């Protein structure tokens, strides 16, 4: 695709948990200008400024248009095999937190944060891989030893949110424990790593291992292939990376022209993650992107019950099965509990079509069309 004039704008994003700044970083990508000529502004790198308890991140965001963002270094495309375990959990790499932003609204159950980490190009990865995070402190079950590593799917492309190959982004839900006996949260049982990450400040250090994982890598041998992505909650992380690579970035060696179809299951509208980005792709690439949301607390399925991703899959089952027969890749990412309901739905649909789901699933796995990463 030919480039039109592209301008960059620097936006100061206060890192409040207040809903008025919900998804502010991502809404910035929807900026439009009547003048398409370049706007001359001083270049501002990712920096952190502190004013009392307020942290401000200056981020360069792309003018909203169908022209794609230039990325660098393109030498990241030359590597033929995915990087694996460059740093081990026992000898992790020390990276730096760039920004932390709450990306859900006030009515979302729980808190989810988008966390940008600067690895300075020393911890390259491919879309669909994971980083391990070793939280500070000692393991209570092994006094004197560090905490065990926690794996997080990377929510950015190999070029990161700043498009320079030096950062990676994580999508982290704060794990808290509500004790029904005392009627409030018990901090002693809260998730160690998720709370460390969500409480971090720009400039804090974080120990990273990896990258790891080959199951969720995005196959790019056929740029016309359909990709069906099914995620719940923070399971959307790898899909955000795929979609930015497909629709946001200008990568000469990868010109996606197939169908990307995202099914995202969350509790309610306030729980939607990266919704502004996905809605923008829907507007810009209606022939190549489909986006279906399953909001369990706001929508009803055909039987009058709560709407879950498996209900959406059933709703479009004929199209999905047809795409799978044509070679589509299908991905699942999210909580382990999502899979039984999805498998039951796919089995029922297959039987209604006169097919054996066991045989079909076996064939999908054999053809490497079936990709699952649950936790």
Tab-separated table of C-alpha atoms in Angstrom, residues 103-331:
chain	number	residue	atom	x	y	z
A	103	UNK	CA	-7.505	0.081	30.167
A	104	UNK	CA	-10.911	-0.872	31.545
A	105	UNK	CA	-13.766	1.356	32.652
A	106	UNK	CA	-15.189	1.803	36.166
A	107	UNK	CA	-17.885	-0.861	35.722
A	108	UNK	CA	-15.460	-3.611	34.739
A	109	UNK	CA	-15.076	-6.373	37.312
A	110	UNK	CA	-11.426	-6.184	38.275
A	111	UNK	CA	-8.593	-4.075	36.882
A	112	UNK	CA	-6.614	-4.715	33.710
A	113	UNK	CA	-3.495	-2.750	32.813
A	114	UNK	CA	-1.508	-2.251	29.609
A	115	UNK	CA	2.171	-2.265	30.548
A	116	UNK	CA	4.951	-1.180	28.188
A	117	UNK	CA	8.420	-2.510	28.975
A	118	UNK	CA	11.694	-1.293	27.447
A	119	UNK	CA	14.100	-4.151	26.649
A	120	UNK	CA	16.314	-1.912	24.472
A	121	UNK	CA	16.304	-4.468	21.665
A	122	UNK	CA	18.003	-7.120	23.797
A	123	UNK	CA	14.995	-9.424	24.166
A	124	UNK	CA	13.473	-9.784	20.668
A	125	UNK	CA	10.341	-11.864	20.178
A	126	UNK	CA	7.762	-12.800	17.588
A	127	UNK	CA	4.024	-12.202	17.675
A	128	UNK	CA	2.292	-14.887	19.755
A	129	UNK	CA	5.222	-15.530	22.109
A	130	UNK	CA	5.342	-14.978	25.867
A	131	UNK	CA	7.685	-13.360	28.345
A	132	UNK	CA	8.371	-14.705	31.803
A	133	UNK	CA	8.323	-12.178	34.641
A	134	UNK	CA	10.155	-12.846	37.903
A	135	UNK	CA	8.573	-10.636	40.594
A	136	UNK	CA	10.858	-9.143	43.247
A	137	UNK	CA	11.139	-10.683	46.683
A	138	UNK	CA	11.630	-14.241	47.868
A	139	UNK	CA	9.461	-17.273	47.358
A	140	UNK	CA	7.557	-17.915	50.625
A	141	UNK	CA	7.576	-21.635	49.856
A	142	UNK	CA	11.346	-21.591	49.271
A	143	UNK	CA	12.902	-19.052	51.678
A	144	UNK	CA	16.028	-17.469	50.217
A	145	UNK	CA	14.984	-18.292	46.643
A	146	UNK	CA	13.373	-15.909	44.134
A	147	UNK	CA	9.742	-16.207	43.114
A	148	UNK	CA	8.812	-18.608	40.359
A	149	UNK	CA	8.528	-17.112	36.887
A	150	UNK	CA	5.063	-16.095	35.628
A	151	UNK	CA	4.300	-16.262	31.911
A	152	UNK	CA	2.466	-13.453	30.085
A	153	UNK	CA	1.465	-13.422	26.424
A	154	UNK	CA	3.034	-10.443	24.664
A	155	UNK	CA	0.422	-7.925	23.486
A	156	UNK	CA	2.514	-6.134	20.853
A	157	UNK	CA	4.327	-6.911	17.628
A	158	UNK	CA	8.087	-7.436	17.538
A	159	UNK	CA	8.407	-3.670	16.960
A	160	UNK	CA	6.556	-2.753	20.157
A	161	UNK	CA	4.152	0.112	20.742
A	162	UNK	CA	6.813	2.660	19.797
A	163	UNK	CA	7.555	0.828	16.499
A	164	UNK	CA	11.328	0.780	17.109
A	165	UNK	CA	11.914	-2.809	18.236
A	166	UNK	CA	12.870	-1.741	21.758
A	167	UNK	CA	9.696	-2.365	23.757
A	168	UNK	CA	7.159	-5.089	24.487
A	169	UNK	CA	3.680	-4.729	25.942
A	170	UNK	CA	1.842	-6.942	28.406
A	171	UNK	CA	-1.885	-7.047	29.156
A	172	UNK	CA	-2.201	-7.866	32.859
A	173	UNK	CA	-5.274	-8.356	35.012
A	174	UNK	CA	-4.681	-7.646	38.677
A	175	UNK	CA	-5.313	-10.891	40.593
A	176	UNK	CA	-7.017	-10.217	43.911
A	177	UNK	CA	-8.594	-12.578	46.426
A	178	UNK	CA	-11.934	-11.742	47.985
A	179	UNK	CA	-12.414	-13.548	51.296
A	180	UNK	CA	-16.133	-14.230	51.841
A	181	UNK	CA	-15.580	-14.805	55.563
A	182	UNK	CA	-14.153	-11.364	56.284
A	183	UNK	CA	-16.143	-9.717	53.477
A	184	UNK	CA	-13.171	-7.989	51.833
A	185	UNK	CA	-9.983	-8.562	49.903
A	186	UNK	CA	-7.177	-10.472	51.573
A	187	UNK	CA	-3.932	-8.875	50.269
A	188	UNK	CA	-1.883	-11.812	51.565
A	189	UNK	CA	-3.523	-14.015	48.923
A	190	UNK	CA	-3.389	-11.562	46.022
A	191	UNK	CA	-1.448	-12.471	42.876
A	192	UNK	CA	2.185	-11.539	43.525
A	193	UNK	CA	3.298	-10.810	39.970
A	194	UNK	CA	0.160	-9.166	38.572
A	195	UNK	CA	-0.002	-6.747	41.504
A	196	UNK	CA	3.705	-5.977	41.207
A	197	UNK	CA	3.231	-5.106	37.526
A	198	UNK	CA	0.008	-3.118	37.967
A	199	UNK	CA	1.518	-1.177	40.897
A	200	UNK	CA	4.786	-0.439	39.095
A	201	UNK	CA	5.860	3.078	38.154
A	202	UNK	CA	7.680	4.265	35.011
A	203	UNK	CA	11.386	3.729	35.534
A	204	UNK	CA	10.962	0.671	37.774
A	205	UNK	CA	13.026	-2.374	36.879
A	206	UNK	CA	11.494	-5.729	35.951
A	207	UNK	CA	13.217	-9.082	35.480
A	208	UNK	CA	12.240	-10.809	32.238
A	209	UNK	CA	12.959	-14.269	30.837
A	210	UNK	CA	12.178	-15.765	27.453
A	211	UNK	CA	10.759	-15.307	24.975
A	212	UNK	CA	8.992	-18.663	24.901
A	213	UNK	CA	6.374	-20.462	22.874
A	214	UNK	CA	5.828	-21.656	19.305
A	215	UNK	CA	2.179	-22.741	19.471
A	216	UNK	CA	0.686	-19.288	18.929
A	217	UNK	CA	3.117	-18.043	16.291
A	218	UNK	CA	1.363	-16.362	13.380
A	219	UNK	CA	1.909	-18.426	10.203
A	220	UNK	CA	2.846	-16.013	7.411
A	221	UNK	CA	3.515	-18.377	4.522
A	222	UNK	CA	0.104	-17.575	3.022
A	223	UNK	CA	-0.867	-13.866	3.258
A	224	UNK	CA	-4.386	-14.739	2.019
A	225	UNK	CA	-5.132	-17.283	4.765
A	226	UNK	CA	-8.065	-16.713	7.134
A	227	UNK	CA	-7.259	-16.429	10.845
A	228	UNK	CA	-10.013	-16.987	13.440
A	229	UNK	CA	-9.053	-15.669	16.888
A	230	UNK	CA	-11.066	-16.576	19.986
A	231	UNK	CA	-10.069	-14.930	23.252
A	232	UNK	CA	-11.456	-14.205	26.683
A	233	UNK	CA	-10.233	-11.272	28.771
A	234	UNK	CA	-6.471	-10.806	28.696
A	235	UNK	CA	-6.327	-13.749	26.270
A	236	UNK	CA	-6.733	-11.057	23.617
A	237	UNK	CA	-3.045	-10.152	24.103
A	238	UNK	CA	-1.464	-12.162	21.241
A	239	UNK	CA	-4.326	-11.192	18.921
A	240	UNK	CA	-3.595	-7.506	19.463
A	241	UNK	CA	-0.059	-8.250	18.240
A	242	UNK	CA	-1.327	-10.147	15.179
A	243	UNK	CA	-3.758	-7.389	14.226
A	244	UNK	CA	-1.254	-4.567	14.605
A	245	UNK	CA	1.089	-6.511	12.304
A	246	UNK	CA	-1.698	-7.137	9.799
A	247	UNK	CA	-3.328	-3.710	9.744
A	248	UNK	CA	-1.205	-1.066	11.488
A	249	UNK	CA	2.410	-1.653	10.528
A	250	UNK	CA	4.124	-1.302	7.178
A	251	UNK	CA	6.207	-4.477	6.886
A	252	UNK	CA	7.471	-4.949	3.295
A	253	UNK	CA	7.846	-8.720	3.712
A	254	UNK	CA	4.322	-9.259	5.081
A	255	UNK	CA	1.335	-7.965	3.129
A	256	UNK	CA	-1.749	-9.465	4.748
A	257	UNK	CA	-4.712	-9.805	2.425
A	258	UNK	CA	-6.749	-12.549	4.087
A	259	UNK	CA	-9.518	-12.480	6.690
A	260	UNK	CA	-8.834	-11.869	10.367
A	261	UNK	CA	-11.861	-12.639	12.543
A	262	UNK	CA	-11.721	-11.812	16.248
A	263	UNK	CA	-14.152	-13.157	18.850
A	264	UNK	CA	-13.630	-11.471	22.227
A	265	UNK	CA	-15.461	-12.531	25.379
A	266	UNK	CA	-15.585	-10.205	28.405
A	267	UNK	CA	-18.091	-9.338	31.126
A	268	UNK	CA	-19.389	-5.991	29.868
A	269	UNK	CA	-18.646	-2.987	27.658
A	270	UNK	CA	-16.327	-1.464	30.268
A	271	UNK	CA	-14.251	-4.669	30.172
A	272	UNK	CA	-13.484	-4.500	26.442
A	273	UNK	CA	-9.737	-4.386	25.799
A	274	UNK	CA	-8.161	-2.431	22.917
A	275	UNK	CA	-11.659	-1.904	21.533
A	276	UNK	CA	-10.737	1.415	19.876
A	277	UNK	CA	-7.908	-0.217	17.923
A	278	UNK	CA	-10.107	-3.091	16.753
A	279	UNK	CA	-12.985	-0.796	15.819
A	280	UNK	CA	-10.561	1.295	13.738
A	281	UNK	CA	-9.460	-1.786	11.771
A	282	UNK	CA	-13.111	-2.645	11.215
A	283	UNK	CA	-13.636	0.792	9.696
A	284	UNK	CA	-10.450	0.798	7.608
A	285	UNK	CA	-10.411	-2.846	6.466
A	286	UNK	CA	-14.033	-4.077	6.368
A	287	UNK	CA	-13.165	-6.716	3.793
A	288	UNK	CA	-10.311	-8.184	5.835
A	289	UNK	CA	-11.436	-7.877	9.453
A	290	UNK	CA	-14.436	-9.066	11.436
A	291	UNK	CA	-14.937	-8.379	15.128
A	292	UNK	CA	-17.551	-10.032	17.348
A	293	UNK	CA	-17.902	-9.253	21.030
A	294	UNK	CA	-19.521	-11.564	23.588
A	295	UNK	CA	-20.553	-9.542	26.661
A	296	UNK	CA	-21.756	-12.065	29.239
A	297	UNK	CA	-23.402	-9.528	31.568
A	298	UNK	CA	-25.036	-7.430	28.865
A	299	UNK	CA	-26.014	-9.759	26.019
A	300	UNK	CA	-28.248	-12.825	25.791
A	301	UNK	CA	-27.653	-15.846	23.616
A	302	UNK	CA	-30.320	-17.461	21.437
A	303	UNK	CA	-31.584	-19.471	24.409
A	304	UNK	CA	-31.941	-16.440	26.646
A	305	UNK	CA	-28.856	-17.201	28.728
A	306	UNK	CA	-25.625	-15.249	29.111
A	307	UNK	CA	-23.649	-14.630	25.938
A	308	UNK	CA	-20.251	-16.345	25.911
A	309	UNK	CA	-17.743	-16.784	23.090
A	310	UNK	CA	-18.979	-20.312	22.391
A	311	UNK	CA	-22.446	-18.870	21.735
A	312	UNK	CA	-20.964	-16.504	19.158
A	313	UNK	CA	-19.083	-19.417	17.601
A	314	UNK	CA	-22.324	-21.374	17.349
A	315	UNK	CA	-24.039	-18.348	15.807
A	316	UNK	CA	-21.478	-18.277	12.980
A	317	UNK	CA	-20.696	-22.004	12.949
A	318	UNK	CA	-21.447	-22.576	9.259
A	319	UNK	CA	-19.015	-19.854	8.203
A	320	UNK	CA	-16.368	-20.973	10.694
A	321	UNK	CA	-16.496	-24.612	9.598
A	322	UNK	CA	-16.362	-23.570	5.938
A	323	UNK	CA	-13.265	-21.436	6.628
A	324	UNK	CA	-11.618	-24.302	8.534
A	325	UNK	CA	-12.282	-26.604	5.588
A	326	UNK	CA	-10.558	-24.013	3.397
A	327	UNK	CA	-7.440	-24.002	5.577
A	328	UNK	CA	-8.151	-21.291	8.156
A	329	UNK	CA	-6.055	-21.149	11.307
A	330	UNK	CA	-8.018	-21.014	14.554
A	331	UNK	CA	-6.536	-19.707	17.822
